[in-house]
Short mmCIF file of C-alpha atoms in Angstrom, two decimals:
data_model
loop_
_atom_site.label_atom_id
_atom_site.label_comp_id
_atom_site.label_asym_id
_atom_site.label_seq_id
_atom_site.Cartn_x
_atom_site.Cartn_y
_atom_site.Cartn_z
CA MET A 1 -22.71 -19.05 5.99
CA ARG A 2 -19.00 -19.72 4.82
CA VAL A 3 -17.84 -16.48 2.99
CA LEU A 4 -14.74 -16.27 1.06
CA VAL A 5 -13.39 -12.64 1.36
CA THR A 6 -10.87 -11.72 -1.12
CA GLY A 7 -8.87 -8.79 0.02
CA GLY A 8 -9.90 -9.74 3.37
CA ALA A 9 -6.80 -8.57 5.20
CA GLY A 10 -7.15 -5.08 3.59
CA PHE A 11 -8.79 -1.92 4.66
CA ILE A 12 -12.26 -2.54 3.81
CA GLY A 13 -12.00 -6.16 3.71
CA SER A 14 -10.62 -6.56 7.31
CA HIS A 15 -13.81 -4.75 8.43
CA VAL A 16 -16.19 -7.20 6.41
CA VAL A 17 -14.48 -10.04 8.18
CA GLU A 18 -15.20 -8.62 11.37
CA ALA A 19 -18.83 -7.72 10.41
CA LEU A 20 -19.38 -11.17 9.12
CA GLN A 21 -18.17 -12.83 12.37
CA ALA A 22 -20.30 -10.53 14.28
CA ARG A 23 -23.30 -11.88 12.53
CA GLY A 24 -22.38 -15.53 13.01
CA HIS A 25 -20.74 -16.31 9.74
CA GLU A 26 -17.52 -17.87 8.79
CA PRO A 27 -15.40 -15.57 6.97
CA VAL A 28 -12.34 -17.25 4.86
CA VAL A 29 -9.68 -14.54 4.17
CA PHE A 30 -8.00 -14.79 0.83
CA ASP A 31 -5.32 -11.87 0.61
CA VAL A 32 -1.84 -11.48 -0.81
CA ARG A 33 -1.13 -9.67 2.27
CA ASP A 34 -1.26 -12.66 4.19
CA ASP A 35 -0.21 -15.25 1.70
CA PRO A 36 1.76 -14.38 -1.63
CA ASP A 37 -0.08 -17.38 -3.18
CA SER A 38 -3.42 -15.89 -2.53
CA ASP A 39 -3.66 -14.10 -5.85
CA VAL A 40 -6.98 -13.97 -7.52
CA ARG A 41 -5.52 -14.30 -10.68
CA ASP A 42 -4.21 -17.83 -9.57
CA ARG A 43 -6.82 -20.36 -10.95
CA GLU A 44 -5.71 -23.21 -8.61
CA ALA A 45 -5.26 -21.00 -5.46
CA VAL A 46 -8.81 -19.76 -6.02
CA ALA A 47 -10.33 -23.01 -6.61
CA ARG A 48 -8.83 -24.40 -3.33
CA ALA A 49 -10.00 -21.42 -1.40
CA LEU A 50 -13.51 -21.90 -2.74
CA SER A 51 -13.86 -25.40 -1.16
CA GLY A 52 -16.96 -25.55 1.29
CA VAL A 53 -17.63 -21.84 0.57
CA ASP A 54 -21.23 -20.61 0.31
CA ALA A 55 -20.72 -17.11 -0.83
CA VAL A 56 -17.96 -14.63 -1.86
CA CYS A 57 -17.26 -11.14 -0.77
CA HIS A 58 -14.90 -9.80 -3.73
CA GLN A 59 -12.90 -6.86 -2.23
CA ALA A 60 -9.50 -7.57 -3.72
CA ALA A 61 -8.57 -4.97 -6.14
CA MET A 62 -5.88 -2.36 -7.26
CA VAL A 63 -7.29 1.02 -6.22
CA GLY A 64 -6.69 4.66 -6.98
CA LEU A 65 -7.18 7.13 -9.86
CA GLY A 66 -5.14 5.43 -12.67
CA THR A 67 -5.10 8.56 -14.57
CA GLY A 68 -2.52 7.80 -16.91
CA PHE A 69 -1.73 4.69 -18.90
CA ALA A 70 1.49 3.49 -17.36
CA ASP A 71 -0.32 1.26 -14.99
CA ALA A 72 -3.13 0.50 -17.26
CA ALA A 73 -2.08 -3.29 -17.75
CA GLU A 74 -1.57 -3.92 -13.94
CA TYR A 75 -5.09 -2.46 -13.37
CA VAL A 76 -6.74 -4.62 -15.91
CA SER A 77 -4.92 -7.68 -14.72
CA ARG A 78 -5.49 -7.26 -11.05
CA ASN A 79 -9.07 -5.92 -11.37
CA ASP A 80 -10.57 -7.43 -14.32
CA LEU A 81 -8.64 -10.77 -15.07
CA GLY A 82 -8.45 -11.40 -11.38
CA THR A 83 -12.42 -11.15 -11.33
CA ALA A 84 -12.75 -13.25 -14.28
CA VAL A 85 -10.63 -16.01 -12.87
CA LEU A 86 -12.64 -15.79 -9.59
CA LEU A 87 -15.95 -16.01 -11.34
CA THR A 88 -14.81 -18.83 -13.62
CA ALA A 89 -13.98 -20.85 -10.52
CA MET A 90 -17.28 -19.78 -8.64
CA ALA A 91 -19.10 -21.19 -11.75
CA GLU A 92 -17.02 -24.45 -11.59
CA ALA A 93 -17.42 -24.79 -7.66
CA GLY A 94 -21.28 -24.07 -7.87
CA VAL A 95 -20.83 -20.89 -5.67
CA ARG A 96 -23.70 -18.78 -6.64
CA ARG A 97 -23.76 -15.77 -4.30
CA LEU A 98 -21.54 -12.69 -4.80
CA ALA A 99 -21.03 -9.22 -3.33
CA LEU A 100 -18.69 -7.19 -5.20
CA ALA A 101 -16.88 -4.07 -4.17
CA GLY A 102 -18.03 -1.53 -6.77
CA SER A 103 -17.37 2.11 -7.03
CA MET A 104 -18.91 5.54 -7.68
CA VAL A 105 -16.32 6.35 -10.05
CA VAL A 106 -18.22 4.31 -12.72
CA TYR A 107 -20.31 7.41 -13.12
CA GLY A 108 -17.78 9.94 -13.92
CA GLU A 109 -19.06 13.41 -12.90
CA GLY A 110 -22.10 13.65 -10.94
CA ARG A 111 -25.73 14.57 -11.59
CA TYR A 112 -26.22 18.30 -12.86
CA THR A 113 -29.32 20.39 -13.56
CA CYS A 114 -29.18 23.40 -15.86
CA GLY A 115 -31.72 26.00 -15.38
CA ARG A 116 -32.59 26.09 -19.13
CA HIS A 117 -31.72 22.37 -20.17
CA GLY A 118 -32.72 20.32 -17.28
CA VAL A 119 -30.57 17.24 -16.34
CA VAL A 120 -27.31 17.33 -18.24
CA ARG A 121 -23.96 15.52 -18.36
CA PRO A 122 -20.92 17.80 -18.70
CA GLY A 123 -18.01 16.39 -20.36
CA PRO A 124 -14.38 16.40 -18.93
CA ARG A 125 -13.15 19.58 -17.58
CA ALA A 126 -10.79 21.40 -19.93
CA VAL A 127 -7.41 21.92 -18.80
CA THR A 128 -7.57 25.62 -19.56
CA ASP A 129 -10.42 25.99 -17.25
CA LEU A 130 -8.83 24.16 -14.59
CA ALA A 131 -5.63 26.13 -14.90
CA ALA A 132 -7.61 29.45 -14.71
CA GLY A 133 -9.30 28.20 -11.37
CA ARG A 134 -12.61 27.78 -13.17
CA PHE A 135 -13.40 24.20 -11.64
CA GLU A 136 -17.17 24.02 -11.93
CA PRO A 137 -18.45 22.30 -14.75
CA ARG A 138 -20.82 24.04 -17.07
CA CYS A 139 -23.92 23.03 -19.21
CA PRO A 140 -22.70 21.17 -22.41
CA VAL A 141 -25.44 23.12 -24.41
CA CYS A 142 -25.40 26.67 -23.22
CA ARG A 143 -22.22 26.82 -20.96
CA GLU A 144 -24.25 28.33 -18.21
CA ALA A 145 -23.73 27.31 -14.57
CA VAL A 146 -25.18 23.98 -13.36
CA SER A 147 -26.37 22.65 -9.97
CA PRO A 148 -25.08 19.28 -8.65
CA GLY A 149 -27.33 16.79 -7.25
CA LEU A 150 -27.56 13.16 -6.36
CA VAL A 151 -26.66 10.41 -8.55
CA GLY A 152 -28.93 7.20 -8.94
CA GLU A 153 -27.95 3.75 -9.90
CA ASP A 154 -29.75 4.34 -13.34
CA THR A 155 -27.47 7.02 -14.25
CA PRO A 156 -25.39 5.75 -17.43
CA ALA A 157 -21.89 5.19 -16.67
CA ASP A 158 -18.97 7.41 -17.82
CA PRO A 159 -15.80 6.13 -16.39
CA ARG A 160 -13.07 8.72 -16.80
CA ASN A 161 -9.85 6.92 -15.82
CA VAL A 162 -8.11 3.55 -16.07
CA TYR A 163 -9.40 2.65 -12.57
CA ALA A 164 -12.97 3.68 -13.10
CA THR A 165 -12.86 1.59 -16.39
CA THR A 166 -11.86 -1.58 -14.68
CA LYS A 167 -14.33 -1.25 -12.09
CA LEU A 168 -17.26 -1.03 -14.48
CA ALA A 169 -15.71 -4.01 -16.33
CA GLN A 170 -15.90 -5.89 -13.25
CA GLU A 171 -19.69 -5.30 -12.98
CA HIS A 172 -20.06 -6.25 -16.53
CA LEU A 173 -18.29 -9.48 -15.81
CA ALA A 174 -20.27 -10.25 -12.57
CA SER A 175 -23.53 -9.83 -14.58
CA ALA A 176 -22.34 -12.05 -17.19
CA TRP A 177 -21.51 -14.67 -14.78
CA ALA A 178 -25.03 -14.27 -12.93
CA ARG A 179 -26.84 -14.71 -16.22
CA SER A 180 -24.90 -17.85 -17.11
CA THR A 181 -24.97 -19.52 -13.91
CA GLY A 182 -28.33 -18.14 -12.35
CA GLY A 183 -26.10 -16.54 -9.56
CA ALA A 184 -27.09 -13.75 -7.44
CA ALA A 185 -24.66 -10.62 -7.77
CA VAL A 186 -24.55 -7.45 -5.81
CA SER A 187 -22.35 -4.60 -6.73
CA LEU A 188 -21.93 -2.15 -3.79
CA ARG A 189 -20.73 1.19 -5.52
CA TYR A 190 -18.74 2.78 -2.59
CA HIS A 191 -18.51 6.40 -2.26
CA ASN A 192 -15.55 7.84 -0.39
CA VAL A 193 -14.72 5.33 2.31
CA TYR A 194 -12.71 6.39 5.47
CA GLY A 195 -11.95 5.04 8.80
CA PRO A 196 -9.62 2.88 10.91
CA ARG A 197 -7.03 0.87 9.13
CA MET A 198 -6.88 3.08 6.09
CA PRO A 199 -3.54 2.89 4.29
CA ARG A 200 -1.24 5.81 4.69
CA ASP A 201 1.45 7.17 2.28
CA THR A 202 0.46 5.25 -0.77
CA PRO A 203 -0.48 6.71 -4.22
CA TYR A 204 -3.72 4.56 -4.08
CA ALA A 205 -5.04 5.94 -0.79
CA GLY A 206 -8.27 8.13 -0.77
CA VAL A 207 -8.35 11.83 0.04
CA ALA A 208 -8.99 11.29 3.80
CA SER A 209 -5.97 9.21 4.11
CA PHE A 210 -3.60 11.82 2.59
CA PHE A 211 -5.18 14.52 4.99
CA ARG A 212 -4.71 12.21 7.97
CA SER A 213 -1.13 11.29 7.17
CA ALA A 214 -0.19 14.94 6.60
CA LEU A 215 -1.57 15.81 10.00
CA ALA A 216 0.42 12.94 11.47
CA ARG A 217 3.53 14.51 10.11
CA GLY A 218 2.62 17.79 11.47
CA GLU A 219 1.82 19.18 8.22
CA SER A 220 -1.32 21.14 6.89
CA PRO A 221 -3.61 19.04 4.72
CA ARG A 222 -3.40 20.19 1.12
CA VAL A 223 -6.73 20.75 -0.44
CA TYR A 224 -6.78 20.70 -4.10
CA GLU A 225 -8.88 23.10 -6.25
CA ASP A 226 -10.92 25.64 -4.10
CA GLY A 227 -12.12 22.78 -1.64
CA ARG A 228 -15.52 23.15 -2.63
CA GLN A 229 -15.88 19.75 -4.55
CA ARG A 230 -18.59 17.80 -2.98
CA ARG A 231 -18.31 14.21 -2.07
CA ASP A 232 -19.97 11.44 0.21
CA PHE A 233 -17.70 10.41 2.84
CA VAL A 234 -18.92 6.96 4.40
CA HIS A 235 -17.56 5.00 7.31
CA VAL A 236 -15.86 1.74 6.64
CA ARG A 237 -17.80 -0.11 9.36
CA ASP A 238 -21.13 1.11 7.50
CA VAL A 239 -19.59 -0.21 4.37
CA ALA A 240 -18.78 -3.48 5.89
CA ALA A 241 -22.53 -3.70 7.11
CA ALA A 242 -23.60 -3.24 3.63
CA ASN A 243 -21.72 -5.99 2.50
CA VAL A 244 -23.10 -8.33 5.13
CA ALA A 245 -26.62 -7.21 4.24
CA ALA A 246 -25.78 -7.97 0.55
CA LEU A 247 -24.91 -11.39 1.24
CA GLU A 248 -27.54 -12.13 3.37
CA ALA A 249 -30.34 -10.68 1.10
CA ASP A 250 -32.50 -12.68 -1.10
CA SER A 251 -31.23 -11.20 -4.22
CA ALA A 252 -32.74 -12.04 -7.65
CA ALA A 253 -31.05 -14.96 -9.34
CA GLY A 254 -29.54 -14.32 -12.94
CA ALA A 255 -28.83 -10.71 -12.49
CA LEU A 256 -26.46 -8.27 -11.01
CA VAL A 257 -27.97 -5.39 -9.13
CA ALA A 258 -26.03 -2.21 -8.21
CA TYR A 259 -26.46 -0.25 -5.10
CA ASN A 260 -25.04 3.32 -4.27
CA THR A 261 -23.19 2.97 -0.96
CA GLY A 262 -22.93 6.33 0.68
CA SER A 263 -23.82 8.16 4.10
CA GLY A 264 -26.29 10.33 2.31
CA GLU A 265 -24.82 13.46 3.55
CA PRO A 266 -22.69 15.40 1.01
CA HIS A 267 -19.79 17.24 2.38
CA THR A 268 -17.16 19.24 0.46
CA VAL A 269 -13.40 18.22 0.63
CA GLY A 270 -12.57 21.38 2.43
CA GLU A 271 -15.23 20.50 5.08
CA MET A 272 -13.69 17.12 5.44
CA ALA A 273 -10.32 18.53 5.82
CA ARG A 274 -11.34 20.99 8.45
CA ALA A 275 -13.24 18.48 10.38
CA LEU A 276 -10.28 16.16 10.51
CA ALA A 277 -7.68 18.82 11.34
CA THR A 278 -10.04 20.05 14.09
CA ALA A 279 -10.53 16.67 15.60
CA TYR A 280 -6.68 16.12 15.29
CA GLY A 281 -5.84 19.24 17.01
CA GLY A 282 -4.30 21.02 13.79
CA PRO A 283 -2.55 22.31 11.67
CA GLU A 284 -5.35 23.90 9.55
CA PRO A 285 -5.67 22.85 6.05
CA VAL A 286 -4.37 24.66 2.97
CA VAL A 287 -6.45 25.19 -0.16
CA THR A 288 -3.90 25.09 -2.88
CA GLY A 289 -5.79 25.71 -6.11
CA GLN A 290 -4.01 22.87 -7.68
CA TYR A 291 -5.92 20.26 -9.64
CA ARG A 292 -5.40 16.55 -10.94
CA LEU A 293 -6.65 15.50 -14.34
CA GLY A 294 -9.05 12.69 -14.11
CA ASP A 295 -10.56 14.17 -10.88
CA VAL A 296 -14.39 14.84 -10.96
CA ARG A 297 -15.94 17.95 -9.52
CA HIS A 298 -18.87 16.80 -7.68
CA ILE A 299 -19.98 13.09 -7.11
CA THR A 300 -22.52 12.23 -4.47
CA ALA A 301 -24.92 9.36 -4.01
CA ASP A 302 -28.50 8.48 -3.82
CA SER A 303 -28.45 5.49 -1.57
CA SER A 304 -32.11 5.17 -0.90
CA ARG A 305 -32.26 2.04 -3.11
CA LEU A 306 -29.72 0.31 -0.61
CA ARG A 307 -31.91 1.68 2.37
CA ALA A 308 -35.12 0.49 0.97
CA GLU A 309 -34.24 -2.90 -0.59
CA LEU A 310 -31.73 -4.18 2.00
CA SER A 311 -32.86 -2.23 5.10
CA TRP A 312 -29.36 -0.91 5.46
CA LYS A 313 -28.75 2.28 6.93
CA PRO A 314 -25.30 4.23 7.76
CA GLU A 315 -24.78 4.37 11.50
CA VAL A 316 -21.52 6.57 11.95
CA ALA A 317 -22.10 10.32 11.75
CA PHE A 318 -19.78 12.63 9.94
CA VAL A 319 -18.50 14.45 12.82
CA GLU A 320 -18.27 11.35 14.94
CA GLY A 321 -16.47 9.39 12.35
CA MET A 322 -13.78 11.98 11.75
CA ARG A 323 -13.14 12.28 15.57
CA GLU A 324 -12.45 8.63 15.50
CA PHE A 325 -10.48 8.62 12.26
CA ALA A 326 -8.25 11.45 13.50
CA ARG A 327 -7.00 9.15 16.50
CA ALA A 328 -7.18 5.80 14.61
CA GLY A 329 -4.44 3.67 13.65
CA MET A 330 -3.44 3.40 9.94
CA ARG A 331 -1.82 0.93 7.91
CA GLY A 332 1.68 1.20 6.07
CA SER A 333 0.25 0.02 2.73
#
């Protein structure tokens, strides 16, 4: 299978390229890092790149929190306009198979259970609570403590920043494309991806990258809030394998199917910082109590659907992955 990989020179995309090659496929890299003309917003460039292609793995995106609106137009242009141009070209070229880099950020806060009111969806955390160090969400009905759980794909979307909004819009565009063309689309909703070639010293990198960059400078990783916020850290090679599984699967035509893509083993951000610092050889993390508006408290995945339907499972354990990441090379951007 000849597969166009947008963003194929990037962090996740480069691992997807290697995973495709290992399975005997022919990846075609389309990335502005390699060629300034390889922009998914360029209709002619995309049309040329799709020549002879059987499927597309769409990894190209502007990533990060996007908490304010200063970059909103750029996020929408790169992520949503770019996706629309790509899908239009795919429709015209007769390419009917798509794997999309989705994100867990479309959910907003994770799944919570209140002892009195069952499953609830807390709203955004108040600045007054965050400033006072009250980081845990409360039941929106009785204001009592709630317990975090795993988020399933059927959870209603609740994007809480610009980036999250564009990732949800990408899914809607892909779904509309699938219905219109009879194509098969899969959105892999990545959780916190980490591993070799992660970008360093960039405002759009993930928390693992920030911690690793600090350690390389001889500085302590700075952990926001109290470090007890839960995430699902999934290794980039496992994410790449999920993309290959999605492209090889006999997916339903005319629809988009979303799959959570996580390790299935929640860890706190503080745990991750300590594991990485230990593997690197110090210094120890510092819990700052600071916060960022737009961050959610707990978001962890139920990836059982991906395991069951695509026969995928993560292979890199948390401790093993952090040991490797502690010594792995990183990208400048």
